[in-house]
Amino acid sequence: MEIATSGQELRRMTKALKRPMVLVPTMGALHAGHLALIAKAREVAGPHGTTAVSIFVNPIQFDRASDLAAYPRPLEDDLRACEAAGADLVFAPDAASMYAPDRSVTVTESLLSRGLCGAARPGHFDGVCTVVLKLFLLSGCEAAVFGEKDFQQLAVIRRMVRDLDLPVEIVAHPTVREPDGLAMSSRNVRLSPEQRAAAPAIRRALLQVAETSSTAAEACATARAIIEASGHARIDYLEMVDAETLQPVERVTSPALLAAAVFYGDVRLIDHIRIEP
Ligand code: AMP
């Protein structure tokens, strides 16, 4: 497995690598969800292609300095995990090599990124689009794998690829969960034992609502009650949106998503469920 630590180095290395190259962008602290994305990338790359993983805690997508500072960075473990998962190349730059101190160009998606996490975390999706475009350009990947857990991110990136004619195929992978239903996240390790025990309530609430509720207001009230009853939770948002446009809906007349962002202490977790009409 090769390791590049600057964009220049990555560009040099990728010239000699076999195509197609499939990239898995991550912020590290890899868990089984990331590893499933790497396995998917291997499959898409085929027997002769290249699987690349980027590990970069992108400072410009964080809206809270405390979240950025507390983000776990176990790089040695991550490199071992990438190698074991069959990655051919890891790109692990530092922030100084990714961003000039006077950088002044940002990619903005202005529709799908307005609500949900975009509203709760100002500037977040500008940071995501900017870094993902840079990663695509530096790696020259033909395809990239993203998790459905971050469904708004996936929608925003697909829109960026469409609107900027980027020659990259976007491949989605379903959310990977802990046995108790909690969506795997690099932030889960920061939960206290009590918060960790309470957090599966998010998934339980979404599952229950998907089966029972008819209107968005009812669905959100039911989910809120279940999550709050389990304790330790502060709900950031609970919202029902159209699965395609991500605009709020009042009832499910076409495929919809019920999406939740919940704080446990300082740790913000997201999850969602798809609801068919
Ligand atoms: P992150 O390191 O959190 O930026 O995530 C990197 C990629 O892994 C993104 O495409 C995420 O959507 C994806 N991902 C994170 N957690 C999961 C999960 N539990 N299941 C599937 N994909 C995930």
PDB file of C-alpha atoms and ligand atoms in Angstrom:
ATOM      1  CA  MET A   1       0.000   0.000   0.000  1.00  0.00           C
ATOM      2  CA  GLU A   2       1.340   3.444  -0.934  1.00  0.00           C
ATOM      3  CA  ILE A   3       0.886   6.563   1.187  1.00  0.00           C
ATOM      4  CA  ALA A   4       0.832  10.119  -0.128  1.00  0.00           C
ATOM      5  CA  THR A   5       0.926  13.052   2.270  1.00  0.00           C
ATOM      6  CA  SER A   6       0.597  15.977  -0.119  1.00  0.00           C
ATOM      7  CA  GLY A   7      -1.414  16.700  -3.228  1.00  0.00           C
ATOM      8  CA  GLN A   8       1.740  16.879  -5.344  1.00  0.00           C
ATOM      9  CA  GLU A   9       2.860  13.468  -4.151  1.00  0.00           C
ATOM     10  CA  LEU A  10      -0.618  12.025  -4.806  1.00  0.00           C
ATOM     11  CA  ARG A  11      -0.649  13.395  -8.369  1.00  0.00           C
ATOM     12  CA  ARG A  12       2.773  11.879  -9.035  1.00  0.00           C
ATOM     13  CA  MET A  13       1.777   8.476  -7.654  1.00  0.00           C
ATOM     14  CA  THR A  14      -1.590   8.219  -9.366  1.00  0.00           C
ATOM     15  CA  LYS A  15       0.006   8.636 -12.820  1.00  0.00           C
ATOM     16  CA  ALA A  16       1.545   5.160 -12.431  1.00  0.00           C
ATOM     17  CA  LEU A  17      -1.519   3.471 -10.896  1.00  0.00           C
ATOM     18  CA  LYS A  18      -3.912   1.176 -12.713  1.00  0.00           C
ATOM     19  CA  ARG A  19      -7.356   2.352 -13.775  1.00  0.00           C
ATOM     20  CA  PRO A  20     -10.100   2.668 -12.870  1.00  0.00           C
ATOM     21  CA  MET A  21      -9.235   4.363  -9.609  1.00  0.00           C
ATOM     22  CA  VAL A  22     -12.002   4.349  -7.017  1.00  0.00           C
ATOM     23  CA  LEU A  23     -11.718   6.775  -4.111  1.00  0.00           C
ATOM     24  CA  VAL A  24     -13.235   6.521  -0.623  1.00  0.00           C
ATOM     25  CA  PRO A  25     -13.061   9.971   1.013  1.00  0.00           C
ATOM     26  CA  THR A  26     -13.003   9.787   4.829  1.00  0.00           C
ATOM     27  CA  MET A  27     -11.996  11.787   7.862  1.00  0.00           C
ATOM     28  CA  GLY A  28     -10.345   8.736   9.420  1.00  0.00           C
ATOM     29  CA  ALA A  29     -11.062   7.068  12.783  1.00  0.00           C
ATOM     30  CA  LEU A  30     -12.144   4.229  10.555  1.00  0.00           C
ATOM     31  CA  HIS A  31     -14.882   1.833  11.636  1.00  0.00           C
ATOM     32  CA  ALA A  32     -16.746  -1.028   9.963  1.00  0.00           C
ATOM     33  CA  GLY A  33     -18.861   1.468   7.972  1.00  0.00           C
ATOM     34  CA  HIS A  34     -15.761   2.899   6.313  1.00  0.00           C
ATOM     35  CA  LEU A  35     -14.368  -0.600   5.747  1.00  0.00           C
ATOM     36  CA  ALA A  36     -17.578  -1.590   3.952  1.00  0.00           C
ATOM     37  CA  LEU A  37     -17.100   1.423   1.666  1.00  0.00           C
ATOM     38  CA  ILE A  38     -13.515   0.327   0.938  1.00  0.00           C
ATOM     39  CA  ALA A  39     -14.743  -3.203   0.124  1.00  0.00           C
ATOM     40  CA  LYS A  40     -17.334  -1.682  -2.220  1.00  0.00           C
ATOM     41  CA  ALA A  41     -14.594   0.429  -3.840  1.00  0.00           C
ATOM     42  CA  ARG A  42     -12.525  -2.740  -4.405  1.00  0.00           C
ATOM     43  CA  GLU A  43     -15.506  -4.331  -6.107  1.00  0.00           C
ATOM     44  CA  VAL A  44     -16.110  -1.281  -8.331  1.00  0.00           C
ATOM     45  CA  ALA A  45     -12.379  -1.006  -9.171  1.00  0.00           C
ATOM     46  CA  GLY A  46     -12.356  -4.638 -10.295  1.00  0.00           C
ATOM     47  CA  PRO A  47      -9.367  -6.989 -10.269  1.00  0.00           C
ATOM     48  CA  HIS A  48      -7.083  -4.597 -12.169  1.00  0.00           C
ATOM     49  CA  GLY A  49      -8.159  -1.222 -10.780  1.00  0.00           C
ATOM     50  CA  THR A  50      -6.939   0.823  -7.821  1.00  0.00           C
ATOM     51  CA  THR A  51      -8.681   1.452  -4.494  1.00  0.00           C
ATOM     52  CA  ALA A  52      -7.699   4.692  -2.798  1.00  0.00           C
ATOM     53  CA  VAL A  53      -8.736   6.038   0.612  1.00  0.00           C
ATOM     54  CA  SER A  54      -8.320   9.643   1.690  1.00  0.00           C
ATOM     55  CA  ILE A  55      -7.978  10.412   5.385  1.00  0.00           C
ATOM     56  CA  PHE A  56      -8.342  14.098   6.056  1.00  0.00           C
ATOM     57  CA  VAL A  57     -10.106  15.877   8.900  1.00  0.00           C
ATOM     58  CA  ASN A  58     -11.253  18.775   6.744  1.00  0.00           C
ATOM     59  CA  PRO A  59     -11.143  21.901   8.934  1.00  0.00           C
ATOM     60  CA  ILE A  60     -13.346  24.008   6.641  1.00  0.00           C
ATOM     61  CA  GLN A  61     -16.388  21.732   7.039  1.00  0.00           C
ATOM     62  CA  PHE A  62     -16.518  22.077  10.836  1.00  0.00           C
ATOM     63  CA  ASP A  63     -18.835  24.693  12.281  1.00  0.00           C
ATOM     64  CA  ARG A  64     -17.652  24.202  15.882  1.00  0.00           C
ATOM     65  CA  ALA A  65     -13.974  24.519  16.805  1.00  0.00           C
ATOM     66  CA  SER A  66     -14.527  22.155  19.765  1.00  0.00           C
ATOM     67  CA  ASP A  67     -15.817  19.419  17.420  1.00  0.00           C
ATOM     68  CA  LEU A  68     -12.775  19.825  15.147  1.00  0.00           C
ATOM     69  CA  ALA A  69     -10.369  19.727  18.095  1.00  0.00           C
ATOM     70  CA  ALA A  70     -12.027  16.645  19.618  1.00  0.00           C
ATOM     71  CA  TYR A  71     -12.280  14.713  16.329  1.00  0.00           C
ATOM     72  CA  PRO A  72     -10.355  11.420  16.802  1.00  0.00           C
ATOM     73  CA  ARG A  73      -7.211  10.997  14.659  1.00  0.00           C
ATOM     74  CA  PRO A  74      -5.772   7.479  15.123  1.00  0.00           C
ATOM     75  CA  LEU A  75      -3.708   7.589  11.917  1.00  0.00           C
ATOM     76  CA  GLU A  76      -1.517   4.522  12.547  1.00  0.00           C
ATOM     77  CA  ASP A  77      -4.571   2.331  13.268  1.00  0.00           C
ATOM     78  CA  ASP A  78      -6.302   3.761  10.203  1.00  0.00           C
ATOM     79  CA  LEU A  79      -3.370   2.935   7.922  1.00  0.00           C
ATOM     80  CA  ARG A  80      -3.332  -0.647   9.200  1.00  0.00           C
ATOM     81  CA  ALA A  81      -7.102  -0.915   8.678  1.00  0.00           C
ATOM     82  CA  CYS A  82      -6.812   0.416   5.099  1.00  0.00           C
ATOM     83  CA  GLU A  83      -4.090  -2.084   4.281  1.00  0.00           C
ATOM     84  CA  ALA A  84      -6.094  -4.961   5.775  1.00  0.00           C
ATOM     85  CA  ALA A  85      -9.192  -3.852   3.835  1.00  0.00           C
ATOM     86  CA  GLY A  86      -7.269  -4.024   0.570  1.00  0.00           C
ATOM     87  CA  ALA A  87      -6.615  -0.354  -0.183  1.00  0.00           C
ATOM     88  CA  ASP A  88      -3.782   0.233  -2.670  1.00  0.00           C
ATOM     89  CA  LEU A  89      -3.212   3.863  -1.778  1.00  0.00           C
ATOM     90  CA  VAL A  90      -3.917   6.194   1.147  1.00  0.00           C
ATOM     91  CA  PHE A  91      -3.899   9.955   0.812  1.00  0.00           C
ATOM     92  CA  ALA A  92      -3.369  11.524   4.250  1.00  0.00           C
ATOM     93  CA  PRO A  93      -2.442  15.179   3.834  1.00  0.00           C
ATOM     94  CA  ASP A  94      -2.222  17.776   6.582  1.00  0.00           C
ATOM     95  CA  ALA A  95      -4.389  20.887   6.472  1.00  0.00           C
ATOM     96  CA  ALA A  96      -1.460  23.134   5.501  1.00  0.00           C
ATOM     97  CA  SER A  97      -0.812  21.116   2.342  1.00  0.00           C
ATOM     98  CA  MET A  98      -4.503  21.214   1.335  1.00  0.00           C
ATOM     99  CA  TYR A  99      -5.284  24.898   1.878  1.00  0.00           C
ATOM    100  CA  ALA A 100      -3.277  28.024   1.154  1.00  0.00           C
ATOM    101  CA  PRO A 101      -3.476  30.481   4.059  1.00  0.00           C
ATOM    102  CA  ASP A 102      -5.166  33.020   1.738  1.00  0.00           C
ATOM    103  CA  ARG A 103      -7.432  30.546  -0.080  1.00  0.00           C
ATOM    104  CA  SER A 104     -10.398  32.396  -1.552  1.00  0.00           C
ATOM    105  CA  VAL A 105     -12.324  29.946  -3.764  1.00  0.00           C
ATOM    106  CA  THR A 106     -15.139  27.821  -2.333  1.00  0.00           C
ATOM    107  CA  VAL A 107     -17.659  25.511  -4.005  1.00  0.00           C
ATOM    108  CA  THR A 108     -21.248  26.259  -2.970  1.00  0.00           C
ATOM    109  CA  GLU A 109     -24.303  24.085  -3.588  1.00  0.00           C
ATOM    110  CA  SER A 110     -27.189  26.401  -2.918  1.00  0.00           C
ATOM    111  CA  LEU A 111     -30.380  24.318  -2.903  1.00  0.00           C
ATOM    112  CA  LEU A 112     -30.099  20.822  -1.421  1.00  0.00           C
ATOM    113  CA  SER A 113     -27.692  22.029   1.248  1.00  0.00           C
ATOM    114  CA  ARG A 114     -30.033  24.699   2.616  1.00  0.00           C
ATOM    115  CA  GLY A 115     -31.995  22.676   5.186  1.00  0.00           C
ATOM    116  CA  LEU A 116     -31.224  19.923   7.706  1.00  0.00           C
ATOM    117  CA  CYS A 117     -27.465  19.726   8.460  1.00  0.00           C
ATOM    118  CA  GLY A 118     -26.832  22.707   6.158  1.00  0.00           C
ATOM    119  CA  ALA A 119     -29.087  24.906   8.279  1.00  0.00           C
ATOM    120  CA  ALA A 120     -27.774  23.472  11.544  1.00  0.00           C
ATOM    121  CA  ARG A 121     -24.106  23.742  10.516  1.00  0.00           C
ATOM    122  CA  PRO A 122     -23.521  26.943   8.513  1.00  0.00           C
ATOM    123  CA  GLY A 123     -20.825  26.538   5.835  1.00  0.00           C
ATOM    124  CA  HIS A 124     -20.608  22.772   6.341  1.00  0.00           C
ATOM    125  CA  PHE A 125     -21.536  21.728   2.811  1.00  0.00           C
ATOM    126  CA  ASP A 126     -19.383  24.448   1.230  1.00  0.00           C
ATOM    127  CA  GLY A 127     -16.482  22.824   3.070  1.00  0.00           C
ATOM    128  CA  VAL A 128     -17.559  19.343   1.976  1.00  0.00           C
ATOM    129  CA  CYS A 129     -18.006  20.295  -1.705  1.00  0.00           C
ATOM    130  CA  THR A 130     -14.708  22.162  -1.786  1.00  0.00           C
ATOM    131  CA  VAL A 131     -12.674  19.326  -0.292  1.00  0.00           C
ATOM    132  CA  VAL A 132     -14.400  16.617  -2.336  1.00  0.00           C
ATOM    133  CA  LEU A 133     -13.795  18.513  -5.580  1.00  0.00           C
ATOM    134  CA  LYS A 134     -10.133  18.938  -4.607  1.00  0.00           C
ATOM    135  CA  LEU A 135      -9.869  15.217  -3.787  1.00  0.00           C
ATOM    136  CA  PHE A 136     -11.424  14.297  -7.131  1.00  0.00           C
ATOM    137  CA  LEU A 137      -9.021  16.596  -9.012  1.00  0.00           C
ATOM    138  CA  LEU A 138      -5.905  15.543  -7.097  1.00  0.00           C
ATOM    139  CA  SER A 139      -6.618  11.812  -7.363  1.00  0.00           C
ATOM    140  CA  GLY A 140      -8.131  11.790 -10.855  1.00  0.00           C
ATOM    141  CA  CYS A 141     -10.485   9.054  -9.632  1.00  0.00           C
ATOM    142  CA  GLU A 142     -13.070   7.637 -12.027  1.00  0.00           C
ATOM    143  CA  ALA A 143     -15.480   6.718  -9.212  1.00  0.00           C
ATOM    144  CA  ALA A 144     -15.982   7.501  -5.519  1.00  0.00           C
ATOM    145  CA  VAL A 145     -17.933   5.705  -2.793  1.00  0.00           C
ATOM    146  CA  PHE A 146     -20.021   7.560  -0.202  1.00  0.00           C
ATOM    147  CA  GLY A 147     -22.211   6.317   2.676  1.00  0.00           C
ATOM    148  CA  GLU A 148     -25.975   6.736   2.669  1.00  0.00           C
ATOM    149  CA  LYS A 149     -25.774   7.613   6.362  1.00  0.00           C
ATOM    150  CA  ASP A 150     -24.828  11.130   5.273  1.00  0.00           C
ATOM    151  CA  PHE A 151     -27.686  11.250   2.771  1.00  0.00           C
ATOM    152  CA  GLN A 152     -27.685  15.043   2.422  1.00  0.00           C
ATOM    153  CA  GLN A 153     -23.950  14.989   1.709  1.00  0.00           C
ATOM    154  CA  LEU A 154     -24.537  12.279  -0.914  1.00  0.00           C
ATOM    155  CA  ALA A 155     -27.295  14.330  -2.578  1.00  0.00           C
ATOM    156  CA  VAL A 156     -25.184  17.506  -2.537  1.00  0.00           C
ATOM    157  CA  ILE A 157     -22.177  15.713  -4.050  1.00  0.00           C
ATOM    158  CA  ARG A 158     -24.302  14.106  -6.756  1.00  0.00           C
ATOM    159  CA  ARG A 159     -25.634  17.566  -7.582  1.00  0.00           C
ATOM    160  CA  MET A 160     -22.100  19.022  -7.713  1.00  0.00           C
ATOM    161  CA  VAL A 161     -21.018  16.221 -10.062  1.00  0.00           C
ATOM    162  CA  ARG A 162     -24.029  16.826 -12.300  1.00  0.00           C
ATOM    163  CA  ASP A 163     -23.823  20.611 -12.357  1.00  0.00           C
ATOM    164  CA  LEU A 164     -20.032  20.813 -12.813  1.00  0.00           C
ATOM    165  CA  ASP A 165     -19.844  17.873 -15.282  1.00  0.00           C
ATOM    166  CA  LEU A 166     -17.305  16.057 -13.134  1.00  0.00           C
ATOM    167  CA  PRO A 167     -16.200  12.778 -14.740  1.00  0.00           C
ATOM    168  CA  VAL A 168     -16.664  10.786 -11.529  1.00  0.00           C
ATOM    169  CA  GLU A 169     -19.238   8.062 -10.922  1.00  0.00           C
ATOM    170  CA  ILE A 170     -20.786   8.366  -7.449  1.00  0.00           C
ATOM    171  CA  VAL A 171     -21.500   5.026  -5.766  1.00  0.00           C
ATOM    172  CA  ALA A 172     -23.649   4.858  -2.603  1.00  0.00           C
ATOM    173  CA  HIS A 173     -23.325   2.310   0.208  1.00  0.00           C
ATOM    174  CA  PRO A 174     -26.072   1.595   2.799  1.00  0.00           C
ATOM    175  CA  THR A 175     -25.606   2.632   6.424  1.00  0.00           C
ATOM    176  CA  VAL A 176     -23.646   0.140   8.518  1.00  0.00           C
ATOM    177  CA  ARG A 177     -24.955  -0.244  12.085  1.00  0.00           C
ATOM    178  CA  GLU A 178     -23.914  -1.565  15.468  1.00  0.00           C
ATOM    179  CA  PRO A 179     -25.846  -4.680  16.600  1.00  0.00           C
ATOM    180  CA  ASP A 180     -28.171  -2.428  18.653  1.00  0.00           C
ATOM    181  CA  GLY A 181     -29.037  -0.339  15.589  1.00  0.00           C
ATOM    182  CA  LEU A 182     -26.895   2.736  16.262  1.00  0.00           C
ATOM    183  CA  ALA A 183     -25.393   3.991  12.993  1.00  0.00           C
ATOM    184  CA  MET A 184     -21.627   3.577  13.117  1.00  0.00           C
ATOM    185  CA  SER A 185     -19.820   6.897  13.410  1.00  0.00           C
ATOM    186  CA  SER A 186     -16.313   8.029  14.248  1.00  0.00           C
ATOM    187  CA  ARG A 187     -17.940  10.200  16.899  1.00  0.00           C
ATOM    188  CA  ASN A 188     -19.474   7.216  18.774  1.00  0.00           C
ATOM    189  CA  VAL A 189     -16.193   6.664  20.676  1.00  0.00           C
ATOM    190  CA  ARG A 190     -16.693  10.062  22.308  1.00  0.00           C
ATOM    191  CA  LEU A 191     -19.999   9.006  23.933  1.00  0.00           C
ATOM    192  CA  SER A 192     -19.980   8.265  27.673  1.00  0.00           C
ATOM    193  CA  PRO A 193     -21.269   4.772  28.606  1.00  0.00           C
ATOM    194  CA  GLU A 194     -24.638   6.330  29.567  1.00  0.00           C
ATOM    195  CA  GLN A 195     -24.893   8.297  26.323  1.00  0.00           C
ATOM    196  CA  ARG A 196     -23.852   5.235  24.299  1.00  0.00           C
ATOM    197  CA  ALA A 197     -26.597   3.202  26.015  1.00  0.00           C
ATOM    198  CA  ALA A 198     -29.204   5.880  25.208  1.00  0.00           C
ATOM    199  CA  ALA A 199     -28.199   6.620  21.595  1.00  0.00           C
ATOM    200  CA  PRO A 200     -29.841   3.559  19.909  1.00  0.00           C
ATOM    201  CA  ALA A 201     -33.137   5.308  20.728  1.00  0.00           C
ATOM    202  CA  ILE A 202     -32.600   7.345  17.534  1.00  0.00           C
ATOM    203  CA  ARG A 203     -32.874   4.248  15.347  1.00  0.00           C
ATOM    204  CA  ARG A 204     -35.708   2.785  17.444  1.00  0.00           C
ATOM    205  CA  ALA A 205     -37.674   6.017  17.111  1.00  0.00           C
ATOM    206  CA  LEU A 206     -37.175   6.214  13.337  1.00  0.00           C
ATOM    207  CA  LEU A 207     -38.180   2.569  12.857  1.00  0.00           C
ATOM    208  CA  GLN A 208     -41.323   2.963  14.940  1.00  0.00           C
ATOM    209  CA  VAL A 209     -42.385   6.153  13.189  1.00  0.00           C
ATOM    210  CA  ALA A 210     -41.807   4.663   9.728  1.00  0.00           C
ATOM    211  CA  GLU A 211     -44.411   2.010  10.550  1.00  0.00           C
ATOM    212  CA  THR A 212     -47.042   4.061  12.342  1.00  0.00           C
ATOM    213  CA  SER A 213     -47.234   7.781  11.643  1.00  0.00           C
ATOM    214  CA  SER A 214     -49.145   9.502   8.878  1.00  0.00           C
ATOM    215  CA  THR A 215     -48.185  13.186   9.024  1.00  0.00           C
ATOM    216  CA  ALA A 216     -44.783  14.786   9.439  1.00  0.00           C
ATOM    217  CA  ALA A 217     -45.927  16.562  12.604  1.00  0.00           C
ATOM    218  CA  GLU A 218     -47.088  13.275  14.177  1.00  0.00           C
ATOM    219  CA  ALA A 219     -43.958  11.461  13.068  1.00  0.00           C
ATOM    220  CA  CYS A 220     -41.654  14.090  14.525  1.00  0.00           C
ATOM    221  CA  ALA A 221     -43.602  14.283  17.807  1.00  0.00           C
ATOM    222  CA  THR A 222     -43.522  10.491  18.238  1.00  0.00           C
ATOM    223  CA  ALA A 223     -39.827  10.243  17.409  1.00  0.00           C
ATOM    224  CA  ARG A 224     -38.993  13.164  19.696  1.00  0.00           C
ATOM    225  CA  ALA A 225     -40.858  11.505  22.601  1.00  0.00           C
ATOM    226  CA  ILE A 226     -38.998   8.194  22.144  1.00  0.00           C
ATOM    227  CA  ILE A 227     -35.571   9.819  21.867  1.00  0.00           C
ATOM    228  CA  GLU A 228     -36.123  12.162  24.803  1.00  0.00           C
ATOM    229  CA  ALA A 229     -37.545   9.363  26.988  1.00  0.00           C
ATOM    230  CA  SER A 230     -34.280   7.437  26.677  1.00  0.00           C
ATOM    231  CA  GLY A 231     -32.438  10.365  28.282  1.00  0.00           C
ATOM    232  CA  HIS A 232     -29.195  12.305  27.699  1.00  0.00           C
ATOM    233  CA  ALA A 233     -30.452  13.581  24.318  1.00  0.00           C
ATOM    234  CA  ARG A 234     -30.857  17.115  22.967  1.00  0.00           C
ATOM    235  CA  ILE A 235     -32.540  17.080  19.582  1.00  0.00           C
ATOM    236  CA  ASP A 236     -30.898  19.381  17.028  1.00  0.00           C
ATOM    237  CA  TYR A 237     -33.493  18.679  14.353  1.00  0.00           C
ATOM    238  CA  LEU A 238     -36.122  16.122  13.433  1.00  0.00           C
ATOM    239  CA  GLU A 239     -37.569  16.688  10.012  1.00  0.00           C
ATOM    240  CA  MET A 240     -39.499  14.933   7.270  1.00  0.00           C
ATOM    241  CA  VAL A 241     -38.295  15.809   3.776  1.00  0.00           C
ATOM    242  CA  ASP A 242     -38.874  14.659   0.222  1.00  0.00           C
ATOM    243  CA  ALA A 243     -36.302  11.963  -0.615  1.00  0.00           C
ATOM    244  CA  GLU A 244     -35.304  13.661  -3.886  1.00  0.00           C
ATOM    245  CA  THR A 245     -35.550  17.403  -3.297  1.00  0.00           C
ATOM    246  CA  LEU A 246     -34.837  17.315   0.477  1.00  0.00           C
ATOM    247  CA  GLN A 247     -37.548  19.967   0.883  1.00  0.00           C
ATOM    248  CA  PRO A 248     -39.835  19.659   3.936  1.00  0.00           C
ATOM    249  CA  VAL A 249     -43.092  17.738   3.416  1.00  0.00           C
ATOM    250  CA  GLU A 250     -46.200  17.617   5.582  1.00  0.00           C
ATOM    251  CA  ARG A 251     -47.189  14.077   4.682  1.00  0.00           C
ATOM    252  CA  VAL A 252     -45.778  11.186   2.720  1.00  0.00           C
ATOM    253  CA  THR A 253     -47.165  11.296  -0.803  1.00  0.00           C
ATOM    254  CA  SER A 254     -43.895  10.305  -2.477  1.00  0.00           C
ATOM    255  CA  PRO A 255     -40.755   8.689  -0.983  1.00  0.00           C
ATOM    256  CA  ALA A 256     -39.703  10.710   2.041  1.00  0.00           C
ATOM    257  CA  LEU A 257     -36.970  10.691   4.653  1.00  0.00           C
ATOM    258  CA  LEU A 258     -37.349  11.264   8.345  1.00  0.00           C
ATOM    259  CA  ALA A 259     -34.013  12.710   9.388  1.00  0.00           C
ATOM    260  CA  ALA A 260     -32.646  13.296  12.870  1.00  0.00           C
ATOM    261  CA  ALA A 261     -29.639  15.050  14.351  1.00  0.00           C
ATOM    262  CA  VAL A 262     -29.260  14.548  18.093  1.00  0.00           C
ATOM    263  CA  PHE A 263     -26.698  15.846  20.555  1.00  0.00           C
ATOM    264  CA  TYR A 264     -25.482  13.584  23.360  1.00  0.00           C
ATOM    265  CA  GLY A 265     -23.452  16.053  25.360  1.00  0.00           C
ATOM    266  CA  ASP A 266     -21.080  17.630  22.837  1.00  0.00           C
ATOM    267  CA  VAL A 267     -21.402  14.738  20.356  1.00  0.00           C
ATOM    268  CA  ARG A 268     -23.799  15.232  17.461  1.00  0.00           C
ATOM    269  CA  LEU A 269     -25.151  12.086  15.769  1.00  0.00           C
ATOM    270  CA  ILE A 270     -27.271  11.849  12.625  1.00  0.00           C
ATOM    271  CA  ASP A 271     -29.504   9.145  11.210  1.00  0.00           C
ATOM    272  CA  HIS A 272     -32.521   8.870   8.915  1.00  0.00           C
ATOM    273  CA  ILE A 273     -35.071   6.418   7.586  1.00  0.00           C
ATOM    274  CA  ARG A 274     -36.783   6.211   4.228  1.00  0.00           C
ATOM    275  CA  ILE A 275     -40.586   6.203   4.296  1.00  0.00           C
ATOM    276  CA  GLU A 276     -42.556   5.019   1.283  1.00  0.00           C
ATOM    277  CA  PRO A 277     -46.057   6.416   0.597  1.00  0.00           C
TER     278      PRO A 277
HETATM  279  P1  AMP B   1     -16.570  10.422   7.570  1.00  0.00           P
HETATM  280  O1  AMP B   1     -15.237   9.808   7.891  1.00  0.00           O
HETATM  281  O2  AMP B   1     -17.515  10.446   8.714  1.00  0.00           O
HETATM  282  O3  AMP B   1     -16.441  11.734   6.851  1.00  0.00           O
HETATM  283  O4  AMP B   1     -17.239   9.443   6.525  1.00  0.00           O
HETATM  284  C1  AMP B   1     -16.576   9.044   5.350  1.00  0.00           C
HETATM  285  C2  AMP B   1     -17.537   8.277   4.497  1.00  0.00           C
HETATM  286  O5  AMP B   1     -17.992   7.136   5.210  1.00  0.00           O
HETATM  287  C3  AMP B   1     -18.788   9.078   4.125  1.00  0.00           C
HETATM  288  O6  AMP B   1     -19.150   8.770   2.787  1.00  0.00           O
HETATM  289  C4  AMP B   1     -19.815   8.575   5.092  1.00  0.00           C
HETATM  290  O7  AMP B   1     -21.140   8.674   4.620  1.00  0.00           O
HETATM  291  C5  AMP B   1     -19.396   7.115   5.216  1.00  0.00           C
HETATM  292  N1  AMP B   1     -19.896   6.539   6.471  1.00  0.00           N
HETATM  293  C6  AMP B   1     -19.684   6.997   7.735  1.00  0.00           C
HETATM  294  N2  AMP B   1     -20.341   6.217   8.628  1.00  0.00           N
HETATM  295  C7  AMP B   1     -20.967   5.261   7.906  1.00  0.00           C
HETATM  296  C8  AMP B   1     -21.826   4.162   8.239  1.00  0.00           C
HETATM  297  N3  AMP B   1     -22.172   3.897   9.497  1.00  0.00           N
HETATM  298  N4  AMP B   1     -22.284   3.396   7.238  1.00  0.00           N
HETATM  299  C9  AMP B   1     -21.959   3.664   5.945  1.00  0.00           C
HETATM  300  N5  AMP B   1     -21.168   4.667   5.560  1.00  0.00           N
HETATM  301  C10 AMP B   1     -20.683   5.454   6.522  1.00  0.00           C
END
